[in-house]
XYZ file of C-alpha atoms in Angstrom:
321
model
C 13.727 -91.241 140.013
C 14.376 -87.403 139.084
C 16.630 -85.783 140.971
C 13.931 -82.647 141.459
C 11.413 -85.390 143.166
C 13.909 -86.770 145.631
C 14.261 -83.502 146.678
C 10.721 -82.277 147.298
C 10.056 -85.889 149.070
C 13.605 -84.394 151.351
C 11.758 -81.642 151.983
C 9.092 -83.102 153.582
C 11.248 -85.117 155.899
C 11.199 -88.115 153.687
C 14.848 -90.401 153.232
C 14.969 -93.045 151.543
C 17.764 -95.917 153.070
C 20.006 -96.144 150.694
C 20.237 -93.718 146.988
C 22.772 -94.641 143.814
C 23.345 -91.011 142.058
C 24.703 -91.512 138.716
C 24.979 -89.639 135.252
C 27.533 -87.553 133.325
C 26.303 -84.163 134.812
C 28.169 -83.695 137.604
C 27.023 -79.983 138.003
C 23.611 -81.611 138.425
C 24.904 -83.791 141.086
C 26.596 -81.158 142.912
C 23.446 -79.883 143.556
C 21.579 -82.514 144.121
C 23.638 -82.956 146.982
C 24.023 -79.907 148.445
C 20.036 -79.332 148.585
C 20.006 -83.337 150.041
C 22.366 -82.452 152.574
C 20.528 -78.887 153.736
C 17.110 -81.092 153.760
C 19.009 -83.959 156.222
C 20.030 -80.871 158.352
C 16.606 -79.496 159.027
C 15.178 -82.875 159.204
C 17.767 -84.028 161.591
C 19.744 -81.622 163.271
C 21.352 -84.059 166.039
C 23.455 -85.798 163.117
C 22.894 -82.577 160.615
C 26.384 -83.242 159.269
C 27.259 -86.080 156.276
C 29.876 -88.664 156.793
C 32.062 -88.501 153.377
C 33.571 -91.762 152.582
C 35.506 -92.961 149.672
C 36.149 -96.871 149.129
C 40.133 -96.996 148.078
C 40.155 -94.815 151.539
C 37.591 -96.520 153.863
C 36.996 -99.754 152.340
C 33.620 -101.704 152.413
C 33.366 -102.810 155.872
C 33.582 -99.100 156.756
C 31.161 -98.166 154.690
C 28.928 -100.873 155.906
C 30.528 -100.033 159.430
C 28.791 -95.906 158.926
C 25.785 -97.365 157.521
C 24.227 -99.787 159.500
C 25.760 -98.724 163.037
C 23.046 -97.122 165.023
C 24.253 -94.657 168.066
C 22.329 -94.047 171.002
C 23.422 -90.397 170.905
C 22.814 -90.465 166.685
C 20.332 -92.796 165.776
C 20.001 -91.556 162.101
C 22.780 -90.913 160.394
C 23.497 -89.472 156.124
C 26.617 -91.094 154.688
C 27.908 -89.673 151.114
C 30.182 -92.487 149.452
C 32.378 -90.685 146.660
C 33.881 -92.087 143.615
C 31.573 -95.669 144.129
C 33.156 -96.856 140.807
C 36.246 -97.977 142.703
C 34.669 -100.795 143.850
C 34.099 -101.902 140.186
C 37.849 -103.828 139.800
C 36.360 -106.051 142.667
C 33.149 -108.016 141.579
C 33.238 -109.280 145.674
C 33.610 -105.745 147.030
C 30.571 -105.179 145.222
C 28.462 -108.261 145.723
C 29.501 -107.310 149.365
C 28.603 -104.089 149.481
C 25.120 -104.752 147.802
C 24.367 -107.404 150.372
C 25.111 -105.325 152.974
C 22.627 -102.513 151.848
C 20.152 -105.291 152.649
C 20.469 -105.124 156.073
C 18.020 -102.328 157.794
C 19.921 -99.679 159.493
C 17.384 -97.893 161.152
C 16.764 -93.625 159.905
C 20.328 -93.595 158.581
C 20.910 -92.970 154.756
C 23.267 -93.766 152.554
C 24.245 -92.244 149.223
C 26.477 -93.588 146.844
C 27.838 -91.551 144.189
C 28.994 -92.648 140.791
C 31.556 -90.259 138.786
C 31.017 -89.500 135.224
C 31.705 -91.942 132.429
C 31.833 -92.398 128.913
C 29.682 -95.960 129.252
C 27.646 -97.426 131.714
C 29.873 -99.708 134.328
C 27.990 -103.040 134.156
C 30.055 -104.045 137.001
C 28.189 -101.500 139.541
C 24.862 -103.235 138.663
C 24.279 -105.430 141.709
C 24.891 -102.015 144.088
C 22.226 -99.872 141.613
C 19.573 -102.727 141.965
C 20.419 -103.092 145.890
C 19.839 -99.603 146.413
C 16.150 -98.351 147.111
C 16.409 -95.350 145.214
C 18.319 -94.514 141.467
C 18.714 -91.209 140.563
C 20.571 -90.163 137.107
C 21.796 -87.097 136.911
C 21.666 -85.915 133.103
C 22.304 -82.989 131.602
C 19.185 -80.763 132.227
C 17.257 -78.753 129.449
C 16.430 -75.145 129.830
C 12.975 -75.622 131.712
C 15.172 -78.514 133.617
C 17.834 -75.899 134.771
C 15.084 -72.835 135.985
C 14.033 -75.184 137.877
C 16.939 -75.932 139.770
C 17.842 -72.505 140.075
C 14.490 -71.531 142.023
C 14.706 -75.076 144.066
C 18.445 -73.455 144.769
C 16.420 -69.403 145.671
C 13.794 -71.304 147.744
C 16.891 -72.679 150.158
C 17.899 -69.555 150.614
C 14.128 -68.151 151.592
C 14.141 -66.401 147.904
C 12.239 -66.129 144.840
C 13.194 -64.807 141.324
C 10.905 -62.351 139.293
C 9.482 -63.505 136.380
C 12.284 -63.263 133.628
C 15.542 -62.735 135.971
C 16.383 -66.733 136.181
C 15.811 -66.608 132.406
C 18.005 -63.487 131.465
C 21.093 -65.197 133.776
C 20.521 -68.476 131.827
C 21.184 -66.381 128.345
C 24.513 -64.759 130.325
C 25.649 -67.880 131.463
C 24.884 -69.560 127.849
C 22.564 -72.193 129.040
C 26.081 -73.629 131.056
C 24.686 -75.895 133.976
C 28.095 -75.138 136.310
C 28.147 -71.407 135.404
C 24.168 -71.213 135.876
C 23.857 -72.530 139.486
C 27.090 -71.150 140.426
C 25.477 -67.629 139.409
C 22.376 -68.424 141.045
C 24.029 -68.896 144.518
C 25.502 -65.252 144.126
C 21.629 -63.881 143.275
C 20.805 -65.475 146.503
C 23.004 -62.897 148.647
C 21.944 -59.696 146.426
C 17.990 -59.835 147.005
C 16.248 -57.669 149.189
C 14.677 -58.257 152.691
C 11.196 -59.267 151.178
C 13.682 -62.336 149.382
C 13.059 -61.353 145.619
C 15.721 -61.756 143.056
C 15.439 -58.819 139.980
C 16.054 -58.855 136.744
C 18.224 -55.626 137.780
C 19.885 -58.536 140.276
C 20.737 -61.096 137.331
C 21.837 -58.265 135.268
C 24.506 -56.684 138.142
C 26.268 -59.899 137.480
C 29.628 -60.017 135.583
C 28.771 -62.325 132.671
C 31.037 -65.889 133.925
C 33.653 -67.204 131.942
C 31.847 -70.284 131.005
C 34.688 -72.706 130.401
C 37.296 -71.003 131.447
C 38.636 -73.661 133.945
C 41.362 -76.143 133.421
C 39.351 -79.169 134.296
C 36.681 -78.104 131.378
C 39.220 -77.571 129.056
C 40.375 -81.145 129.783
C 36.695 -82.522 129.966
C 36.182 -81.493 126.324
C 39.807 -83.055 124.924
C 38.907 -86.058 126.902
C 35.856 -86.082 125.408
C 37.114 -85.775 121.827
C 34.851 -82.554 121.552
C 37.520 -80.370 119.089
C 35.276 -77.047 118.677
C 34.769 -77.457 122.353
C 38.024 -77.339 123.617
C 39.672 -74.938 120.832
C 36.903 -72.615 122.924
C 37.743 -73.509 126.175
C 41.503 -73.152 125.610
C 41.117 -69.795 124.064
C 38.957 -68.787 127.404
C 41.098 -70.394 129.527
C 44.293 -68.407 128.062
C 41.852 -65.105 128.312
C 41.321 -65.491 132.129
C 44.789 -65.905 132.832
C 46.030 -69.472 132.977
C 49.956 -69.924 131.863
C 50.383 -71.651 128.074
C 52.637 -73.847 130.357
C 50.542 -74.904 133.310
C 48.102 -75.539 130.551
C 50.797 -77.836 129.176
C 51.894 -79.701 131.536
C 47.860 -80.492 132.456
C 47.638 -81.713 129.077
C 50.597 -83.948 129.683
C 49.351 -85.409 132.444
C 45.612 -85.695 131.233
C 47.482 -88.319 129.083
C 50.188 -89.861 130.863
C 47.782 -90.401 133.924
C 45.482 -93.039 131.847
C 48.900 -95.444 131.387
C 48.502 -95.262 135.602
C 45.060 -95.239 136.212
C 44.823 -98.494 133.871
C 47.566 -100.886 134.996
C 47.532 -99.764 138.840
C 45.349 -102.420 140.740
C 44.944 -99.511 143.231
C 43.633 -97.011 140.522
C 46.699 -95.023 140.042
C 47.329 -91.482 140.792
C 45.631 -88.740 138.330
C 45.216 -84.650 138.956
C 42.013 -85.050 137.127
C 40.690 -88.467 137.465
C 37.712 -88.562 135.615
C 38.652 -86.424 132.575
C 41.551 -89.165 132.299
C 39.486 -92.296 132.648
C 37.151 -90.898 130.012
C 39.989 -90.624 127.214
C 41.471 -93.906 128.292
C 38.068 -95.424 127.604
C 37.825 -93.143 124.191
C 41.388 -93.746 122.707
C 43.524 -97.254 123.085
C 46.817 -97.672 124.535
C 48.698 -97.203 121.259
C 47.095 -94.254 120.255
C 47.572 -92.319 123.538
C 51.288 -92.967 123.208
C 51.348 -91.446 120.431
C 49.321 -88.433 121.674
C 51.508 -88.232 124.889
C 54.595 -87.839 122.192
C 52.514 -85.294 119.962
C 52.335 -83.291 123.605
C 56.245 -83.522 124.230
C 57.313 -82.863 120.737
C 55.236 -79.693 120.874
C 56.490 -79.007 124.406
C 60.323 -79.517 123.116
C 59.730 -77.064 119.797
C 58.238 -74.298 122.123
C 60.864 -74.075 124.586
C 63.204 -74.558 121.584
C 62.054 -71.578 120.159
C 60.730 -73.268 117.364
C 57.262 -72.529 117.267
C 55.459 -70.184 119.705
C 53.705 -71.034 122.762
C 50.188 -70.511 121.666
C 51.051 -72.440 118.526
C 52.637 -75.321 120.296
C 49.645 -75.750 122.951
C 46.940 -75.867 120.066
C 49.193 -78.088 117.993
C 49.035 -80.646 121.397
C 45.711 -80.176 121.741
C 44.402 -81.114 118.699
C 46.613 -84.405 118.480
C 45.120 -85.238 122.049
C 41.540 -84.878 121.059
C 41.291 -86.578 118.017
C 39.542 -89.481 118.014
């Protein structure tokens, strides 16, 4: 199902038990779930707040445990489970968690929310099917993304003039993050009658699209080279250090050696930009990448080469594919 139509059945008051949210756009999600959670709250404001659960924290019987427990004082209860894929090293955890979305648990929902990834985890099939509503969150097109910015107006009791979504689209470079971001700042600057202006879009400092370390990383991870030469140079223009940039590009690496051999998952700053160049690149040739990073490390702070030099020197060994 479309992520817009779950949200206009919301709207009306209508849950469904259980939802799998999935897809590389995680901008999309973020909103998905923000409007999903301000629905839940008008629908049912004796349990208007989510539960946020995370398997390697809670586990499956406490997921199960938040799903299918029904209160006297909270009969119907919304339950957000982050970073589902966990579950994937454990084909029981799974086959136990989908069996347990079987049983009814009254109002309640559940959501269960799939990070980012390079392929589709086959293991996670039995909890997509057991789930009564899929929803894949992909990248949206340009009518896709007006649309979420007015669904994102209309929660705050506004509406945009015709051509004001569509002139902060062009600022923001047709960026989904940037986009919505902007559009929750038009939300504060309309007037009392609720309209947003073109004059309102316009007042807007044009957004750094990019211009945050985890992008940066998202592109090299990706193996996206014109991408992250961009972002880099962005990054570097709003201020981040040519050595905290670095050092995250160190880790990006040396994280997916963790992440890979830890039956626990490992520990990794940015999790999903590291699992998606462990699945792009093989063991051997992130070695060798994780040395490229060093070596250019060591010749900076050598003096041999200069910082800016040394950084794009790393980053292009990193992201080549």
């Amino acid at each position: 199902m479309a992520a817009l139509a779950l949200l206009e059945r919301a709207a009306n008051g209508e849950f469904p038990a259980t939802v799998y949210l999935e897809g590389p756009d995680e901008a999309v999600k973020a909103a998905f779930l923000a409007e999903f959670r301000r629905a839940w709250a008008l629908a049912v404001p004796e349990a208007a707040q989510a539960r946020v659960l995370r398997p390697d924290e809670s586990g499956v019987d406490a997921i199960l445990a938040a799903y299918q427990n029904v209160s006297l004082f909270t009969p119907r209860e919304l339950t957000l489970v982050f970073e589902v894929e966990d579950l994937g090293r454990s084909d029981k955890r799974v086959a136990a968690l989908a069996q347990g979305l079987g049983v009814p648990a009254g109002g309640s929902c559940l959501v269960l929310v799939e990070s980012g990834g390079d392929t589709v985890r086959k293991t996670l099939e039995p909890l997509r099917a057991a789930c009564a509503v899929r929803v894949v969150a992909e990248p949206p097109d340009e009518e896709g993304l007006l649309r979420w910015g007015a669904v994102r107006l209309a929660a705050a009791e506004c509406h945009a003039e015709p051509g004001a979504l569509e002139a902060l689209l062009e600022t923001c470079e047709h960026d989904a993050l940037a986009f919505l971001n902007e559009v929750g700042k038009l939300a504060f600057l309309a007037g009392t009658d609720g309209v947003v202006t073109r004059a309102h879009a316009a007042s807007l400092a044009a957004p750094q699209v990019g211009a945050e370390l985890p992008d940066f990383l998202a592109a090299v991870a990706a193996g996206e080279e014109a991408m992250a030469a961009q972002r880099l140079e962005r990054l570097l223009a709003a201020g981040e250090s040519e050595g905290g940039v670095m050092w995250a590009l160190g880790h990006l690496v040396s994280a997916t050696f963790t992440i890979s051999t830890s039956p626990y998952g490992g520990w990794a700053k940015w999790r999903p930009q590291s699992l998606a160049l462990a699945s792009r690149r093989d063991d051997r040739s992130r070695a060798r990448a994780l040395d490229a990073v060093y070596r250019a490390e060591a010749a900076w702070k050598g003096g041999r080469l200069d910082a800016r030099t040394a950084l794009e020197q790393a980053t292009r060994e990193v992201v080549a594919r």
